[in-house]
XYZ file of C-alpha atoms in Angstrom:
691
model
C -57.834 92.707 7.461
C -55.287 89.909 7.746
C -51.676 91.099 7.469
C -50.174 89.598 4.326
C -47.019 88.603 6.264
C -49.166 86.102 8.212
C -50.871 84.712 5.102
C -49.865 81.571 3.204
C -51.297 80.628 -0.209
C -50.172 77.033 -0.653
C -50.888 74.168 -3.009
C -50.710 70.438 -2.392
C -49.209 68.771 -5.464
C -48.025 65.268 -6.318
C -48.390 62.145 -8.412
C -51.761 60.422 -8.222
C -52.166 58.242 -5.091
C -49.332 59.910 -3.153
C -51.850 60.912 -0.482
C -52.490 64.584 -1.266
C -56.168 64.655 -0.326
C -55.631 62.581 2.825
C -52.868 64.979 3.871
C -55.124 67.971 3.254
C -57.921 66.425 5.317
C -55.477 65.949 8.209
C -54.283 69.536 7.896
C -57.895 70.756 8.101
C -58.522 68.552 11.124
C -55.449 69.664 13.066
C -56.084 73.337 12.301
C -59.573 72.934 13.787
C -61.456 73.503 10.543
C -63.086 70.067 10.762
C -63.871 67.952 13.797
C -64.026 64.590 12.054
C -61.368 62.999 9.868
C -62.461 62.466 6.260
C -61.137 59.536 4.248
C -60.841 59.136 0.475
C -61.856 55.462 0.686
C -65.070 56.390 2.488
C -65.870 59.263 0.083
C -66.385 61.786 2.889
C -63.493 64.200 2.398
C -64.021 67.951 2.547
C -61.836 68.713 -0.465
C -63.280 66.067 -2.814
C -66.872 67.258 -2.477
C -67.823 66.571 -6.104
C -69.864 63.340 -6.508
C -67.469 62.064 -9.201
C -64.477 62.690 -6.926
C -66.177 60.701 -4.185
C -67.035 57.934 -6.650
C -63.569 57.643 -8.232
C -61.470 58.382 -5.148
C -59.373 60.966 -7.017
C -59.178 64.755 -7.099
C -60.583 66.141 -10.353
C -61.001 69.852 -9.721
C -58.608 71.896 -7.609
C -60.384 72.718 -4.362
C -59.639 75.766 -2.229
C -60.215 76.363 1.441
C -59.208 78.862 4.117
C -58.089 77.724 7.557
C -55.906 78.988 10.435
C -52.895 77.604 12.328
C -51.429 78.641 15.662
C -47.623 78.681 15.814
C -45.018 80.686 17.741
C -47.701 82.790 19.484
C -49.133 83.838 16.139
C -52.150 82.912 14.006
C -51.410 82.141 10.365
C -54.114 82.212 7.704
C -53.553 79.341 5.278
C -55.341 79.200 1.924
C -54.958 75.573 0.796
C -55.493 74.350 -2.745
C -55.526 70.561 -3.193
C -54.732 69.829 -6.833
C -55.321 66.717 -8.985
C -52.553 64.189 -9.552
C -53.949 62.590 -12.723
C -52.316 63.897 -15.902
C -55.689 64.426 -17.616
C -56.385 67.231 -15.124
C -53.013 68.929 -15.375
C -54.745 72.231 -16.239
C -56.117 72.322 -12.697
C -52.557 72.153 -11.394
C -51.430 74.809 -13.878
C -54.067 77.378 -12.934
C -53.565 76.734 -9.220
C -49.788 77.170 -9.348
C -50.240 80.449 -11.208
C -51.868 82.040 -8.146
C -49.972 80.312 -5.332
C -46.978 81.571 -3.377
C -45.705 78.205 -2.128
C -46.407 74.499 -2.369
C -46.127 71.213 -0.513
C -44.842 68.487 -2.836
C -45.997 65.085 -1.594
C -44.081 61.897 -2.419
C -44.894 58.329 -1.468
C -42.097 56.826 0.658
C -42.410 53.599 -1.330
C -43.026 54.831 -4.904
C -40.778 57.901 -4.729
C -40.562 60.276 -7.690
C -43.212 59.271 -10.234
C -43.764 60.620 -13.783
C -46.512 63.049 -12.797
C -44.321 64.189 -9.892
C -41.851 65.419 -12.510
C -44.619 67.131 -14.484
C -46.003 69.136 -11.558
C -42.482 69.891 -10.291
C -41.587 71.413 -13.661
C -44.849 73.373 -13.664
C -43.913 74.803 -10.264
C -40.451 75.685 -11.614
C -42.087 77.635 -14.448
C -43.978 79.798 -11.977
C -41.034 80.039 -9.518
C -42.978 78.455 -6.661
C -40.878 77.720 -3.534
C -41.603 74.264 -2.127
C -41.286 72.055 0.904
C -41.408 68.262 0.525
C -43.466 65.848 2.598
C -42.453 62.205 2.179
C -45.712 60.478 3.010
C -46.640 56.869 3.784
C -43.573 56.142 5.893
C -45.640 53.322 7.421
C -45.997 51.506 4.077
C -44.118 48.332 3.174
C -40.995 49.292 1.227
C -40.844 52.838 2.629
C -37.338 54.269 2.180
C -36.822 57.915 3.164
C -33.190 58.160 2.046
C -33.895 56.658 -1.394
C -36.745 59.106 -2.081
C -34.576 62.073 -1.022
C -31.879 60.925 -3.470
C -34.472 60.544 -6.246
C -35.666 64.113 -5.639
C -32.078 65.342 -5.931
C -31.219 63.312 -9.025
C -34.459 63.231 -11.031
C -35.801 66.672 -10.131
C -32.411 68.397 -9.822
C -33.512 69.861 -6.491
C -31.386 70.671 -3.450
C -33.424 68.532 -1.055
C -32.397 69.242 2.554
C -33.982 66.946 5.170
C -34.960 68.901 8.277
C -36.329 65.717 9.825
C -35.077 62.159 10.092
C -37.743 59.441 10.375
C -37.487 57.116 13.364
C -38.015 53.702 11.812
C -40.022 52.777 8.727
C -42.937 50.560 7.712
C -44.577 49.063 10.856
C -41.757 50.467 13.006
C -42.316 54.111 12.000
C -42.967 55.909 15.290
C -41.829 59.503 14.881
C -39.290 61.935 13.507
C -36.168 63.694 14.697
C -36.191 67.474 14.293
C -32.676 68.134 12.981
C -32.901 71.848 13.763
C -33.900 71.595 17.440
C -32.328 68.111 17.865
C -35.399 66.692 19.551
C -37.475 63.586 18.849
C -41.213 63.842 18.107
C -42.920 60.558 19.009
C -46.504 59.652 18.159
C -47.393 57.391 21.058
C -51.198 57.122 20.873
C -52.871 54.597 18.528
C -54.748 57.323 16.630
C -51.588 59.410 16.186
C -53.392 62.643 17.013
C -50.915 63.753 19.671
C -47.165 63.521 19.982
C -44.586 64.104 22.678
C -41.276 65.912 22.363
C -38.419 63.951 23.903
C -34.684 63.500 23.761
C -33.347 61.664 20.734
C -33.130 57.897 21.399
C -29.512 56.822 21.875
C -29.724 54.381 18.961
C -30.533 57.278 16.612
C -28.150 59.935 17.951
C -25.223 59.215 15.590
C -27.486 59.267 12.502
C -29.143 62.472 13.704
C -25.821 64.243 14.281
C -24.571 63.216 10.843
C -27.795 64.414 9.169
C -27.710 67.723 11.082
C -24.109 68.340 10.077
C -25.037 67.784 6.449
C -27.960 70.222 6.777
C -25.816 72.950 8.340
C -22.932 72.398 5.926
C -25.218 72.765 2.896
C -27.208 75.642 4.363
C -24.123 77.631 5.354
C -22.982 77.494 1.718
C -26.234 79.190 0.733
C -26.447 81.810 3.484
C -23.547 84.112 4.381
C -25.071 85.147 7.704
C -25.314 81.534 8.862
C -21.841 80.749 7.488
C -20.238 83.364 9.748
C -21.920 81.950 12.864
C -21.365 78.328 11.841
C -17.634 78.740 11.217
C -17.210 80.703 14.470
C -18.884 78.080 16.679
C -20.933 75.331 15.063
C -22.412 74.144 18.372
C -23.824 77.522 19.354
C -25.814 78.314 16.202
C -29.308 79.289 17.366
C -32.429 77.486 16.174
C -33.890 80.814 14.998
C -30.773 81.480 12.897
C -31.068 78.100 11.150
C -34.778 78.580 10.503
C -34.231 82.090 9.128
C -31.428 80.907 6.827
C -33.516 77.962 5.616
C -36.441 80.266 4.913
C -34.267 82.620 2.864
C -32.803 79.725 0.858
C -36.274 78.260 0.280
C -37.678 81.571 -0.963
C -34.753 81.902 -3.370
C -35.509 78.313 -4.540
C -31.978 77.266 -3.616
C -33.156 74.671 -1.098
C -36.160 72.427 -0.504
C -36.818 71.437 3.139
C -37.839 67.775 3.443
C -40.145 66.363 6.130
C -41.601 62.897 6.729
C -44.791 61.355 8.038
C -47.764 59.087 7.514
C -50.846 61.196 6.891
C -53.346 58.353 7.102
C -52.020 57.508 10.602
C -52.029 61.250 11.540
C -48.239 61.325 11.970
C -46.185 64.348 10.946
C -49.023 66.781 10.235
C -48.440 69.373 12.982
C -44.701 69.777 12.187
C -45.610 70.131 8.506
C -48.010 72.970 9.337
C -45.246 74.594 11.376
C -42.953 74.304 8.338
C -45.589 75.995 6.144
C -45.530 78.984 8.497
C -41.753 78.973 8.912
C -40.442 78.380 5.398
C -43.029 79.066 2.694
C -43.472 82.613 1.345
C -46.108 85.136 2.307
C -47.596 87.632 -0.157
C -45.595 90.230 1.776
C -42.414 88.572 0.473
C -43.415 89.660 -3.040
C -42.400 93.307 -3.258
C -43.547 93.979 -6.806
C -45.927 92.335 -9.254
C -44.881 92.099 -12.907
C -47.531 93.259 -15.364
C -47.792 95.029 -18.695
C -49.918 97.755 -20.182
C -53.232 96.584 -21.751
C -51.552 96.131 -25.146
C -48.973 93.803 -23.606
C -46.093 95.941 -24.868
C -44.773 97.977 -21.926
C -43.644 96.262 -18.713
C -45.112 97.612 -15.485
C -44.086 96.814 -11.901
C -46.837 97.210 -9.323
C -46.004 97.565 -5.610
C -47.646 94.536 -3.967
C -49.444 96.367 -1.192
C -52.921 97.605 -0.342
C -52.178 101.215 -1.297
C -51.705 100.277 -4.976
C -54.576 100.413 -7.517
C -56.228 97.007 -7.720
C -54.818 94.209 -9.898
C -56.376 90.733 -9.595
C -56.382 87.566 -11.688
C -59.437 85.380 -12.317
C -58.039 81.854 -12.190
C -61.094 79.631 -12.065
C -64.815 79.662 -12.880
C -67.268 77.548 -10.866
C -71.014 77.034 -11.088
C -72.798 76.548 -7.776
C -76.417 75.381 -7.537
C -77.212 77.969 -4.873
C -75.145 81.086 -5.588
C -74.719 80.712 -9.376
C -71.507 81.557 -11.218
C -68.428 82.018 -9.031
C -65.168 83.559 -10.197
C -62.147 82.644 -8.072
C -59.623 85.493 -7.941
C -56.189 86.167 -6.498
C -55.580 89.793 -5.519
C -51.992 90.795 -6.366
C -52.171 94.493 -5.528
C -54.702 96.781 -3.859
C -57.933 95.735 -2.172
C -60.985 94.201 -3.863
C -64.205 95.514 -2.302
C -67.892 94.862 -2.796
C -69.361 97.543 -5.038
C -66.103 98.174 -6.940
C -66.175 98.744 -10.705
C -63.228 97.096 -12.468
C -61.752 96.843 -15.956
C -61.578 93.424 -17.677
C -58.380 92.998 -19.709
C -59.871 90.594 -22.258
C -63.132 92.374 -23.107
C -61.978 95.924 -22.465
C -65.227 96.491 -20.566
C -66.049 97.438 -17.022
C -67.544 94.934 -14.576
C -69.143 95.581 -11.210
C -68.358 93.535 -8.106
C -71.553 92.759 -6.213
C -70.686 90.085 -3.618
C -67.409 88.682 -2.333
C -66.988 85.339 -0.610
C -64.346 83.540 1.436
C -63.823 80.031 0.012
C -64.602 77.133 2.341
C -64.365 74.224 -0.139
C -68.033 73.696 -1.107
C -69.241 76.397 1.328
C -68.765 80.166 1.170
C -68.642 82.964 3.741
C -69.598 86.510 2.709
C -66.873 89.154 3.192
C -66.681 92.865 2.411
C -63.183 92.879 0.928
C -60.259 90.725 -0.179
C -56.825 92.176 0.538
C -53.476 92.040 -1.235
C -52.229 88.475 -1.582
C -55.521 86.866 -0.606
C -57.758 84.494 -2.579
C -61.548 84.741 -2.712
C -64.619 84.369 -4.894
C -66.769 86.916 -6.734
C -70.417 86.152 -7.469
C -72.190 86.979 -10.708
C -69.448 88.102 -13.128
C -70.952 86.990 -16.442
C -68.293 88.006 -18.961
C -65.181 87.044 -16.978
C -63.186 83.962 -18.023
C -60.182 82.075 -16.672
C -57.018 84.162 -17.059
C -58.727 87.575 -17.202
C -57.046 90.426 -15.348
C -59.353 92.650 -13.290
C -57.872 96.055 -12.515
C -58.765 99.626 -11.571
C -60.434 101.371 -14.575
C -58.104 104.347 -14.253
C -54.993 102.129 -14.043
C -55.621 99.195 -16.415
C -52.931 96.478 -16.451
C -52.449 92.976 -17.798
C -51.072 90.207 -15.538
C -49.229 87.143 -16.843
C -51.583 84.696 -18.534
C -52.115 81.083 -17.486
C -50.715 78.532 -19.963
C -52.990 75.663 -20.931
C -52.068 72.668 -23.121
C -54.026 71.891 -26.272
C -56.686 69.144 -26.098
C -55.482 65.809 -27.460
C -58.600 63.761 -28.252
C -62.268 64.361 -28.961
C -65.658 62.697 -29.281
C -68.474 63.490 -31.668
C -71.434 64.073 -29.346
C -75.147 64.725 -29.684
C -78.104 64.880 -27.321
C -80.019 61.587 -27.215
C -83.239 63.565 -27.394
C -83.709 66.352 -29.969
C -85.573 68.421 -27.365
C -82.329 68.558 -25.328
C -80.275 70.237 -28.085
C -80.682 73.721 -26.607
C -79.967 72.413 -23.130
C -76.799 70.720 -24.463
C -75.573 73.990 -25.950
C -76.068 75.821 -22.647
C -74.386 73.035 -20.677
C -71.365 72.966 -23.004
C -71.010 76.736 -22.665
C -70.833 76.327 -18.894
C -68.295 73.528 -19.137
C -66.098 75.667 -21.404
C -66.285 78.511 -18.882
C -65.162 76.194 -16.095
C -62.487 74.259 -18.002
C -60.279 76.078 -20.543
C -58.686 72.803 -21.727
C -62.002 71.752 -23.270
C -62.760 72.701 -26.841
C -66.018 72.463 -28.775
C -66.044 72.661 -32.568
C -68.351 71.701 -35.416
C -66.906 69.351 -38.035
C -67.481 71.219 -41.334
C -67.783 67.967 -43.301
C -70.314 66.153 -41.095
C -71.881 68.941 -39.048
C -71.152 66.953 -35.870
C -70.312 68.659 -32.583
C -66.820 67.587 -31.448
C -65.925 67.849 -27.752
C -62.136 67.740 -27.260
C -60.214 67.236 -24.029
C -56.916 66.113 -22.517
C -57.635 62.392 -22.381
C -60.199 59.640 -22.055
C -60.732 60.141 -18.318
C -61.034 63.899 -18.739
C -63.785 63.552 -21.358
C -65.485 60.727 -19.472
C -65.775 62.953 -16.411
C -67.188 65.849 -18.437
C -69.738 63.667 -20.233
C -70.846 62.231 -16.915
C -71.219 65.766 -15.602
C -73.488 66.618 -18.552
C -75.718 63.749 -17.490
C -75.655 64.133 -13.698
C -75.478 67.894 -13.240
C -77.175 69.213 -16.385
C -79.544 66.287 -17.049
C -78.510 65.935 -20.700
C -78.060 62.359 -21.931
C -75.399 62.071 -24.641
C -74.616 59.783 -27.569
C -70.890 59.777 -28.329
C -68.919 58.550 -31.313
C -65.493 56.941 -31.537
C -62.499 58.855 -30.103
C -60.897 61.305 -32.502
C -57.209 62.214 -32.387
C -55.987 65.815 -32.595
C -53.791 65.292 -35.660
C -51.818 68.171 -37.144
C -50.095 68.876 -40.436
C -46.716 70.267 -41.372
C -45.038 71.255 -44.635
C -41.789 69.740 -45.881
C -40.942 71.927 -48.909
C -40.715 75.614 -49.727
C -42.871 76.953 -52.597
C -43.384 80.424 -54.025
C -46.773 81.615 -55.246
C -48.376 84.681 -56.795
C -52.031 85.249 -55.847
C -54.389 87.913 -57.173
C -57.781 88.477 -55.585
C -59.969 90.556 -57.895
C -63.671 91.243 -57.859
C -65.807 93.860 -59.603
C -69.474 94.526 -58.879
C -70.208 97.528 -61.033
C -69.138 100.125 -58.475
C -66.255 99.892 -56.074
C -64.462 96.564 -56.397
C -61.958 94.425 -54.512
C -58.294 93.962 -55.365
C -55.261 92.414 -53.676
C -52.032 91.133 -55.201
C -49.425 89.198 -53.151
C -46.348 87.117 -53.879
C -45.132 84.927 -51.031
C -43.014 81.928 -50.131
C -44.612 79.190 -48.019
C -42.151 76.903 -46.204
C -41.827 74.596 -43.169
C -41.874 76.313 -39.801
C -39.352 75.978 -37.019
C -39.127 72.313 -36.010
C -39.700 73.056 -32.318
C -42.026 75.990 -32.843
C -45.737 76.373 -33.292
C -47.959 78.759 -35.198
C -47.136 81.183 -37.991
C -43.743 82.805 -38.504
C -44.592 85.764 -40.754
C -41.751 87.710 -42.372
C -42.532 90.933 -44.219
C -39.960 91.561 -46.975
C -41.972 94.165 -48.885
C -39.787 97.011 -50.119
C -40.681 100.388 -51.551
C -44.207 100.358 -50.149
C -45.597 97.978 -52.776
C -48.217 97.069 -50.150
C -49.076 99.768 -47.584
C -48.146 98.903 -43.986
C -51.751 99.018 -42.807
C -52.593 95.986 -45.006
C -49.736 93.769 -43.748
C -51.481 92.596 -40.508
C -54.481 91.468 -42.588
C -52.227 89.276 -44.740
C -50.753 87.700 -41.622
C -54.251 87.168 -40.214
C -55.331 85.475 -43.461
C -52.505 82.931 -43.254
C -53.253 82.290 -39.563
C -56.888 81.617 -40.456
C -55.935 79.298 -43.322
C -53.616 77.300 -41.041
C -56.581 76.176 -38.949
C -57.855 73.852 -41.675
C -54.586 72.649 -43.223
C -54.182 71.061 -46.641
C -54.737 67.301 -46.302
C -57.876 66.686 -44.272
C -58.800 69.827 -42.406
C -56.302 69.322 -39.557
C -54.511 72.486 -38.365
C -50.946 73.192 -39.454
C -48.586 72.941 -36.473
C -46.053 75.485 -37.715
C -45.172 77.237 -40.960
C -43.176 80.168 -42.251
C -44.451 82.748 -44.751
C -42.180 85.313 -46.415
C -44.158 88.118 -48.057
C -42.037 89.036 -51.075
C -44.010 91.448 -53.233
C -47.481 92.695 -54.093
C -49.599 95.425 -55.530
C -52.649 97.520 -54.640
C -55.386 99.348 -56.519
C -55.831 103.013 -55.660
C -59.573 102.663 -55.036
C -60.448 98.960 -54.887
C -57.948 97.631 -52.320
C -59.064 97.046 -48.716
C -57.549 95.259 -45.732
C -60.073 92.439 -46.033
C -59.097 91.892 -49.671
C -55.530 91.073 -48.632
C -56.807 88.714 -45.950
C -58.838 86.890 -48.641
C -55.819 86.805 -50.949
C -53.726 85.131 -48.226
C -56.400 82.494 -47.565
C -56.851 81.758 -51.272
C -53.104 81.694 -51.896
C -52.623 79.180 -49.089
C -55.351 76.881 -50.437
C -53.987 77.044 -53.960
C -50.375 76.240 -53.067
C -50.495 74.146 -49.850
C -50.572 70.727 -51.541
C -47.406 71.616 -53.471
C -45.521 72.278 -50.201
C -45.335 68.563 -49.345
C -47.784 68.411 -46.408
C -47.283 65.567 -43.907
C -49.615 64.351 -41.190
C -48.456 64.541 -37.550
C -49.844 62.568 -34.617
C -49.470 63.125 -30.867
C -47.136 60.760 -29.017
C -47.318 60.076 -25.301
C -44.650 59.232 -22.773
C -45.979 56.128 -21.011
C -44.522 55.153 -17.634
C -45.513 51.662 -16.485
C -44.850 50.225 -13.019
C -45.239 46.447 -12.806
C -44.078 43.265 -11.059
C -41.081 41.808 -12.884
C -42.879 38.619 -13.966
C -45.172 40.639 -16.284
C -42.322 42.435 -18.101
C -42.402 40.238 -21.217
C -46.136 40.336 -21.850
C -46.416 44.087 -21.221
C -43.423 45.096 -23.356
C -44.870 42.893 -26.119
C -48.171 44.766 -25.827
C -46.373 48.130 -26.050
C -44.515 46.967 -29.173
C -47.816 45.980 -30.810
C -48.998 49.532 -30.164
C -46.065 50.965 -32.159
C -44.404 51.815 -28.866
C -40.676 52.479 -28.511
C -39.163 51.303 -25.205
C -36.825 54.049 -23.959
C -35.848 52.900 -20.484
C -36.249 49.959 -18.095
C -35.031 49.695 -14.509
C -35.778 47.866 -11.279
C -36.777 50.160 -8.436
C -37.941 49.021 -4.997
C -38.627 45.470 -6.246
C -40.802 46.620 -9.138
C -39.998 47.117 -12.817
C -40.332 50.615 -14.291
C -40.719 50.912 -18.057
C -40.697 54.176 -19.994
C -41.959 54.042 -23.582
C -43.071 56.457 -26.293
C -46.387 55.430 -27.860
C -48.743 57.104 -30.386
C -51.887 58.367 -28.660
C -54.049 56.649 -31.290
C -52.800 53.275 -30.005
C -53.567 53.951 -26.349
C -57.363 53.953 -26.190
C -58.434 51.495 -23.534
C -54.798 50.834 -22.593
C -55.320 51.039 -18.822
C -58.034 48.373 -18.954
C -55.822 46.064 -21.055
C -52.865 46.728 -18.732
C -54.854 45.682 -15.677
C -56.098 42.557 -17.449
C -52.639 41.459 -18.600
C -51.129 42.041 -15.141
C -54.030 40.715 -13.051
C -54.530 44.237 -11.744
C -50.967 44.585 -10.421
C -49.536 47.097 -12.949
C -50.213 50.818 -13.212
C -49.377 53.439 -15.801
C -49.382 57.173 -16.355
C -49.250 59.042 -19.643
C -47.984 62.520 -20.433
C -47.927 64.311 -23.784
C -44.461 64.197 -25.344
C -44.839 65.852 -28.752
C -45.909 65.376 -32.369
C -44.278 62.961 -34.824
C -44.952 62.207 -38.477
C -47.502 59.494 -39.214
C -45.861 56.598 -41.127
C -46.700 56.651 -44.821
C -48.534 53.336 -44.740
C -50.884 54.632 -42.027
C -51.516 58.108 -43.443
C -54.081 56.836 -45.944
C -55.984 55.050 -43.164
C -56.188 58.255 -41.133
C -57.275 60.372 -44.087
C -60.064 57.964 -45.075
C -61.562 57.651 -41.606
């Protein structure tokens, strides 16, 4: 079994078109996993094996693969996950980061820090993922290493420490200077597959010495051991001491090593792989795993080693034509073996492990066990979903859940042929298993099936998958926005639920105040102010559940309530006729009877839209944003292009990318991220409610 100290679970993350997949393909080539370079433009990459990924030239689903790298007389196992850059597939990034130990953040040397770069960086911060940075495309026109490093420091608030200095830029980019060893790495062959280590060219020596001094000055402030050696004799600090100090600072997330290269030209890949081994964490660096008891109430710390009872997290579900349903898991403690019986945290039931596989992108290799810190696949687990904890039946635990955003838009869908209705239901069930950001609901007013997702591209990809993979042709309706409601006034209400059927009856009596929820919060804030036992404690959770249920359909047009507060003030019970379900009914009825008096308002999702465009199109594109009810927040020139940040209602953005390309003759690009909910203007509320 591979020692966890020699294992690296890493993710490749970035803004769309920063070169993540190309970089991953080069890493696989130079580690010997592949013997031919794949290219996104040619649709023959290992990681983008899905037909839609090949067709669109983007990563849609996070791919995982295991490879090996030789460095410092050691062999390092590297589990690589290449994640999407498009905001519609942010859930893929989220679930990948949850199970990773480290990440490579890729930035384009020309475009620098982009909006989605900030999104994935913040996601990595949430999960405390140490990172190294690779500034890619140093051979591109407009490449500027120093500017991108400054953007990382200023916009991402990261302590970016260059450990390399690029030699030249654009067409003159020929290599890098290793600031730790003070040597030059020059790619001299046309294909860039090999490099030579030489002395630093004289013209670059002064810049290299200045950059190295900055690196050591900053690093010595973060590491006391290095500080002692550096202040004693700066010139005699050993390479190993610098690398060890940089690793410690990286693991503590106090520093981010920065490297440079041009992945498409095969430049900078081998040093990047060395940096993965040197600076990113191993599972062995995690001494304990934080968990809770099955009820989620008592914190538990599990020793992260193979002698601990098993604790693993299912982070992705896949369906393969040949092996069936695959559950991707990360083992946090213990060893997962074929034949094991485990406890599922969500269902409370036992599941049996039949076959285990090593992940090789779209291929799989059978293994007998998966050790602590490793990632693998389990075949045939029917009742396991994304986010489920699998643990030893005698030592059940619950690992931290994966956060997923709510779907923003939906389509009413139906099978073109009535005979495909059953097939559609089965296909949707599989899609929901694979993608937790999808939601399927039936509109109670029309009986239509509504498929909701993160954006137009997200839903387009899923509908195409229904057709190509499941052979179900679909009719779809107009896009539907995920509106919400909120209350603006506090009202008090007395509700009595009473029913008599000759024998035992039903009775519940509650008095409550319904009021607006916390402005930044979500869901129900339930406050129990019952005194003197007017309502027994065992009935209180049912009242709370009733209000939570009622919130799902709101007061105006069936949209869910974003947040509300309920204070339970008083009530009464009947000695024989009161049951928990009666109080749940009373809460639902009370909500329906009083909700319209609480001043409900309609909320709509707003998006942060970042547009990059040539300056000559500024007027026409800002005018278009204004027509879409957009609010321009920021404009600046950056690397000879105009960057515009605006807030725009999602309902005004359907088809925006197509219009943007038309207005700019294909020279502008945009990305959109969810910003929050805002009230719908009064003059538009009626239009929404009558749709």
